[in-house]
Coordinates of C-alpha atoms and ligand atoms in Angstrom, one line a residue:
M1 CA -7.0 13.6 4.5
R2 CA -3.6 14.0 4.1
K3 CA -2.9 11.9 1.0
L4 CA 0.2 9.4 1.7
V5 CA 2.0 7.9 -0.8
A6 CA 4.3 5.0 0.1
G7 CA 7.0 2.8 -1.5
N8 CA 7.3 -1.2 -1.9
W9 CA 10.6 -2.1 -2.0
K10 CA 9.8 -6.0 -2.3
M11 CA 12.4 -8.1 -2.3
N12 CA 15.1 -5.7 -3.3
G13 CA 17.3 -4.3 -0.8
T14 CA 20.7 -4.4 1.3
R15 CA 22.6 -2.1 3.0
A16 CA 24.0 0.1 1.1
D17 CA 21.1 0.6 -0.8
L18 CA 19.8 3.1 2.6
S19 CA 21.8 5.4 0.4
E20 CA 18.4 5.6 -2.0
L21 CA 16.1 6.0 1.8
Q22 CA 18.6 8.9 2.2
A23 CA 18.5 11.1 -0.7
I24 CA 14.3 10.7 -0.1
V25 CA 14.3 12.1 3.4
Q26 CA 17.1 14.6 2.2
A27 CA 14.1 15.8 -0.4
H28 CA 11.3 15.6 2.2
P29 CA 12.0 17.8 5.1
A30 CA 8.6 19.3 5.8
P31 CA 6.3 17.3 3.1
G32 CA 2.8 17.7 1.6
V33 CA 2.1 14.5 1.9
D34 CA 2.6 10.3 4.7
I35 CA 5.9 9.6 2.8
V36 CA 5.9 5.5 4.0
I37 CA 8.7 3.3 2.6
C38 CA 9.1 -0.6 3.6
P39 CA 11.8 -2.1 2.6
P40 CA 12.2 -5.9 3.2
A41 CA 13.0 -7.1 6.7
T42 CA 15.8 -7.1 6.8
L43 CA 16.4 -3.7 6.5
L44 CA 12.9 -2.3 8.9
F45 CA 15.5 -1.6 11.8
Q46 CA 17.7 0.7 10.7
A47 CA 15.2 2.5 8.3
A48 CA 12.7 3.1 10.9
Q49 CA 17.2 4.6 13.2
M50 CA 18.0 6.4 10.0
T51 CA 13.9 8.2 9.7
A52 CA 13.2 9.1 13.3
G53 CA 11.9 11.9 13.7
H54 CA 11.1 12.4 9.5
A55 CA 10.3 11.6 6.6
P56 CA 9.2 8.7 5.5
D57 CA 7.3 6.0 7.9
I58 CA 9.1 3.1 7.7
G59 CA 6.3 -0.3 7.2
A60 CA 6.8 -3.5 6.8
Q61 CA 5.5 -6.1 3.5
D62 CA 3.9 -8.3 5.2
C63 CA 3.0 -10.2 8.6
H64 CA 2.4 -13.3 10.5
P65 CA -1.1 -13.0 12.0
A66 CA 0.2 -14.7 15.9
A67 CA 1.6 -12.3 18.0
S68 CA 5.0 -14.7 18.3
G69 CA 5.8 -19.1 17.9
A70 CA 6.5 -21.4 16.0
H71 CA 6.4 -20.3 12.2
T72 CA 9.7 -20.6 11.1
G73 CA 11.0 -17.9 8.9
D74 CA 7.4 -15.7 9.8
I75 CA 7.6 -12.4 11.3
S76 CA 5.3 -11.0 13.6
A77 CA 3.5 -7.2 14.3
P78 CA 5.2 -6.8 17.4
M79 CA 7.8 -6.8 16.0
I80 CA 8.0 -4.6 13.6
A81 CA 6.1 -2.7 16.2
D82 CA 9.0 -3.0 17.3
T83 CA 11.9 -2.2 15.1
G84 CA 10.3 1.7 15.7
A85 CA 8.4 0.8 12.4
T86 CA 4.2 2.0 12.3
A87 CA 2.7 0.2 9.2
V88 CA 3.3 -2.8 7.2
I89 CA 1.1 -4.3 4.1
V90 CA -0.9 -7.2 3.4
G91 CA -2.7 -9.4 0.8
H92 CA -0.4 -8.4 -1.8
S93 CA -1.7 -9.9 -4.5
E94 CA 2.4 -11.0 -5.1
R95 CA 1.6 -13.0 -1.7
R96 CA -2.3 -14.0 -3.2
E97 CA -1.5 -15.5 -5.9
T98 CA 2.5 -17.4 -4.7
Y99 CA 1.8 -18.5 -1.0
N100 CA -2.6 -18.6 -2.0
E101 CA -3.2 -16.1 0.8
T102 CA -7.0 -16.1 1.4
N103 CA -9.4 -13.7 1.9
D104 CA -9.8 -14.6 6.1
L105 CA -5.7 -15.2 6.5
I106 CA -5.6 -11.2 5.2
H107 CA -8.6 -10.2 8.2
A108 CA -6.8 -12.0 10.3
K109 CA -2.6 -10.4 9.0
A110 CA -5.1 -7.0 8.8
S111 CA -5.9 -7.8 12.6
A112 CA -3.0 -7.5 14.0
A113 CA -1.1 -5.7 12.4
H114 CA -3.8 -3.1 14.5
A115 CA -3.2 -4.7 17.6
S116 CA -0.2 -3.1 17.4
G117 CA -0.6 0.3 16.4
L118 CA 0.4 -0.2 13.4
I119 CA -1.5 0.5 10.2
A120 CA -2.2 -2.1 8.1
I121 CA -1.9 -1.1 3.9
I122 CA -4.6 -3.7 2.8
C123 CA -4.2 -4.2 -1.2
V124 CA -7.1 -5.8 -3.1
G125 CA -7.1 -6.1 -7.2
E126 CA -8.6 -8.1 -9.9
T127 CA -6.8 -10.3 -12.4
L128 CA -6.6 -9.2 -16.3
A129 CA -9.2 -12.2 -16.5
E130 CA -10.8 -11.4 -14.0
R131 CA -12.1 -8.1 -15.4
D132 CA -12.8 -9.1 -18.9
A133 CA -14.7 -11.4 -17.4
G134 CA -16.8 -7.6 -16.3
Q135 CA -16.1 -9.5 -12.6
T136 CA -14.0 -6.7 -11.0
L137 CA -16.3 -4.9 -8.8
Q138 CA -17.2 -7.9 -7.4
V139 CA -13.7 -9.7 -6.8
I140 CA -13.0 -6.4 -4.7
G141 CA -16.4 -6.3 -3.5
D142 CA -15.6 -10.0 -2.2
Q143 CA -11.8 -8.9 -0.9
L144 CA -12.9 -6.0 0.6
A145 CA -15.1 -7.7 2.5
G146 CA -13.2 -10.3 3.1
S147 CA -10.0 -8.8 4.4
T148 CA -10.5 -5.9 6.4
P149 CA -11.7 -6.4 10.3
D150 CA -14.0 -4.1 11.8
G151 CA -12.6 -2.3 13.6
A152 CA -10.4 -0.3 10.4
T153 CA -10.9 3.5 10.6
S154 CA -8.9 6.2 9.1
T155 CA -6.1 6.3 11.3
N156 CA -5.5 2.2 10.8
T157 CA -6.2 1.4 7.3
V158 CA -5.3 2.3 4.4
I159 CA -6.5 0.1 1.2
A160 CA -4.8 -0.1 -1.8
Y161 CA -7.0 -0.7 -5.5
E162 CA -3.7 -2.1 -7.0
P163 CA -5.0 -4.4 -10.3
V164 CA -3.4 -7.2 -10.5
W165 CA -2.3 -7.3 -14.2
A166 CA -0.8 -3.9 -13.1
I167 CA 1.7 -4.7 -11.3
G168 CA 5.6 -4.0 -12.9
T169 CA 4.6 -4.5 -16.6
G170 CA 3.9 -0.9 -17.4
K171 CA 0.2 -0.9 -17.7
I172 CA -2.1 0.3 -16.0
P173 CA -6.0 1.2 -16.3
T174 CA -8.0 3.6 -18.1
L175 CA -8.7 6.0 -16.0
D176 CA -12.5 6.2 -16.2
Q177 CA -11.9 1.9 -15.0
I178 CA -9.8 3.2 -11.8
G179 CA -11.8 6.4 -10.7
E180 CA -14.6 3.6 -11.1
V181 CA -12.8 1.0 -9.2
H182 CA -12.1 4.0 -6.1
D183 CA -15.6 4.9 -5.7
F184 CA -16.8 1.6 -5.8
I185 CA -14.7 1.3 -2.7
R186 CA -15.2 4.2 -1.4
E187 CA -18.9 3.3 -1.6
F188 CA -18.3 0.0 0.1
L189 CA -16.4 1.4 3.3
T190 CA -18.9 3.8 3.4
A191 CA -21.1 1.3 3.9
R192 CA -19.6 -1.5 6.2
L193 CA -17.4 1.1 8.4
E194 CA -19.0 4.1 7.6
S195 CA -18.6 7.5 10.0
A196 CA -15.0 5.6 11.6
A197 CA -14.7 5.1 6.6
L198 CA -15.2 9.1 5.8
D199 CA -11.4 9.4 5.4
L200 CA -9.5 6.1 5.4
R201 CA -7.4 6.6 1.6
I202 CA -7.5 4.6 -1.7
L203 CA -3.8 4.3 -3.0
Y204 CA -3.8 3.1 -6.1
G205 CA -0.3 0.6 -7.2
G206 CA 0.8 -0.4 -10.4
S207 CA 2.8 0.9 -12.6
V208 CA 2.9 3.9 -10.9
K209 CA 6.0 6.1 -12.7
P210 CA 6.7 10.4 -12.9
T211 CA 5.1 10.0 -16.3
N212 CA 1.6 9.1 -15.2
A213 CA 1.5 9.9 -11.2
A214 CA 0.1 13.6 -11.7
E215 CA -3.2 12.4 -14.6
I216 CA -3.8 8.9 -11.6
F217 CA -3.2 11.3 -8.5
A218 CA -6.0 13.9 -10.4
V219 CA -9.1 10.9 -10.3
P220 CA -11.5 11.6 -7.6
N221 CA -11.6 9.6 -4.6
V222 CA -7.2 8.8 -5.6
D223 CA -5.2 9.6 -2.3
G224 CA -2.0 8.7 -3.1
A225 CA -0.1 6.0 -4.3
L226 CA 1.6 2.4 -3.8
V227 CA 4.6 1.7 -5.7
G228 CA 6.5 -0.8 -6.9
G229 CA 9.7 -0.6 -9.3
A230 CA 9.4 3.8 -8.5
S231 CA 9.8 3.8 -5.1
L232 CA 13.4 2.7 -6.0
S233 CA 15.3 5.8 -6.8
N234 CA 15.3 8.6 -4.8
A235 CA 15.0 10.2 -8.6
D236 CA 12.3 8.3 -9.4
F237 CA 9.7 8.3 -6.8
T238 CA 10.7 11.8 -5.8
P239 CA 8.6 13.2 -8.2
I240 CA 5.4 11.0 -7.2
I241 CA 5.9 12.7 -4.6
K242 CA 5.7 16.0 -5.6
A243 CA 2.5 15.0 -8.6
L244 CA 1.0 14.4 -4.7
E245 CA 2.0 17.5 -3.3
A246 CA 0.8 19.2 -6.3
T247 CA -2.7 17.9 -6.5
F248 CA -4.1 19.9 -3.0
Ligands
PGA1 P1 5.4 -1.8 -9.2 O1 4.7 -2.8 -8.3 O2 4.3 0.3 -8.9 O3 6.7 -1.8 -9.8 O4 4.0 -2.4 -11.0 C1 3.3 -2.0 -7.7 C2 3.1 -2.9 -6.3 O5 3.2 -4.2 -7.0 O6 2.5 -2.5 -5.5

């Protein structure tokens, strides 16, 4: 399995910030892991052109489940594929929370991504209240069951475990807690998808930094990371990529 570091720029970045993407391109002429950068939709086309034939790959941060239609402000999976991007994040907790996105909707978005040949990076994660109530594995199981299409395979799907309370806070779960959830996700996917899930990459996300990446990557069944804040600059992102490369 080729491990993966994905960077989620969220609502950050104008064309001037593509200089950071250029720096990432130059820093990784032949990376030992897969790299995906998910800039805002306004930069997808230019980012995909800038990285054509090189790492990183480019992904979007969301898509509408329909291919086209009267959906003001949305972008569809075929439109994302048309930019040259090859992946899309679906079900990020910021969208589950802010836009009340349900597992059914995320399932439809992931299916739309697959239909357009995009890798769906499906996010799951518990809130702090759910963790404190001992509901973490129940919540993750429900989100996985509801949001993962039956056609998910290791080539068209990535799961990102992102505890909501660890995103952008500087807090991370203990390594045992991360391991418990990643083992659970691996067992869940294997029971549901059988051999198609064997090499399906399970990323950890939430306050991954150059300082904690190596210890997180040493946890079994952690196949990489989904990185927010630290993906905005090459200076922070490259050490995280190098930490994953060093796990071989
Ligand atoms: P963070 O965000 O690395 O800034 O915590 C992670 C994410 O939301 O994907």
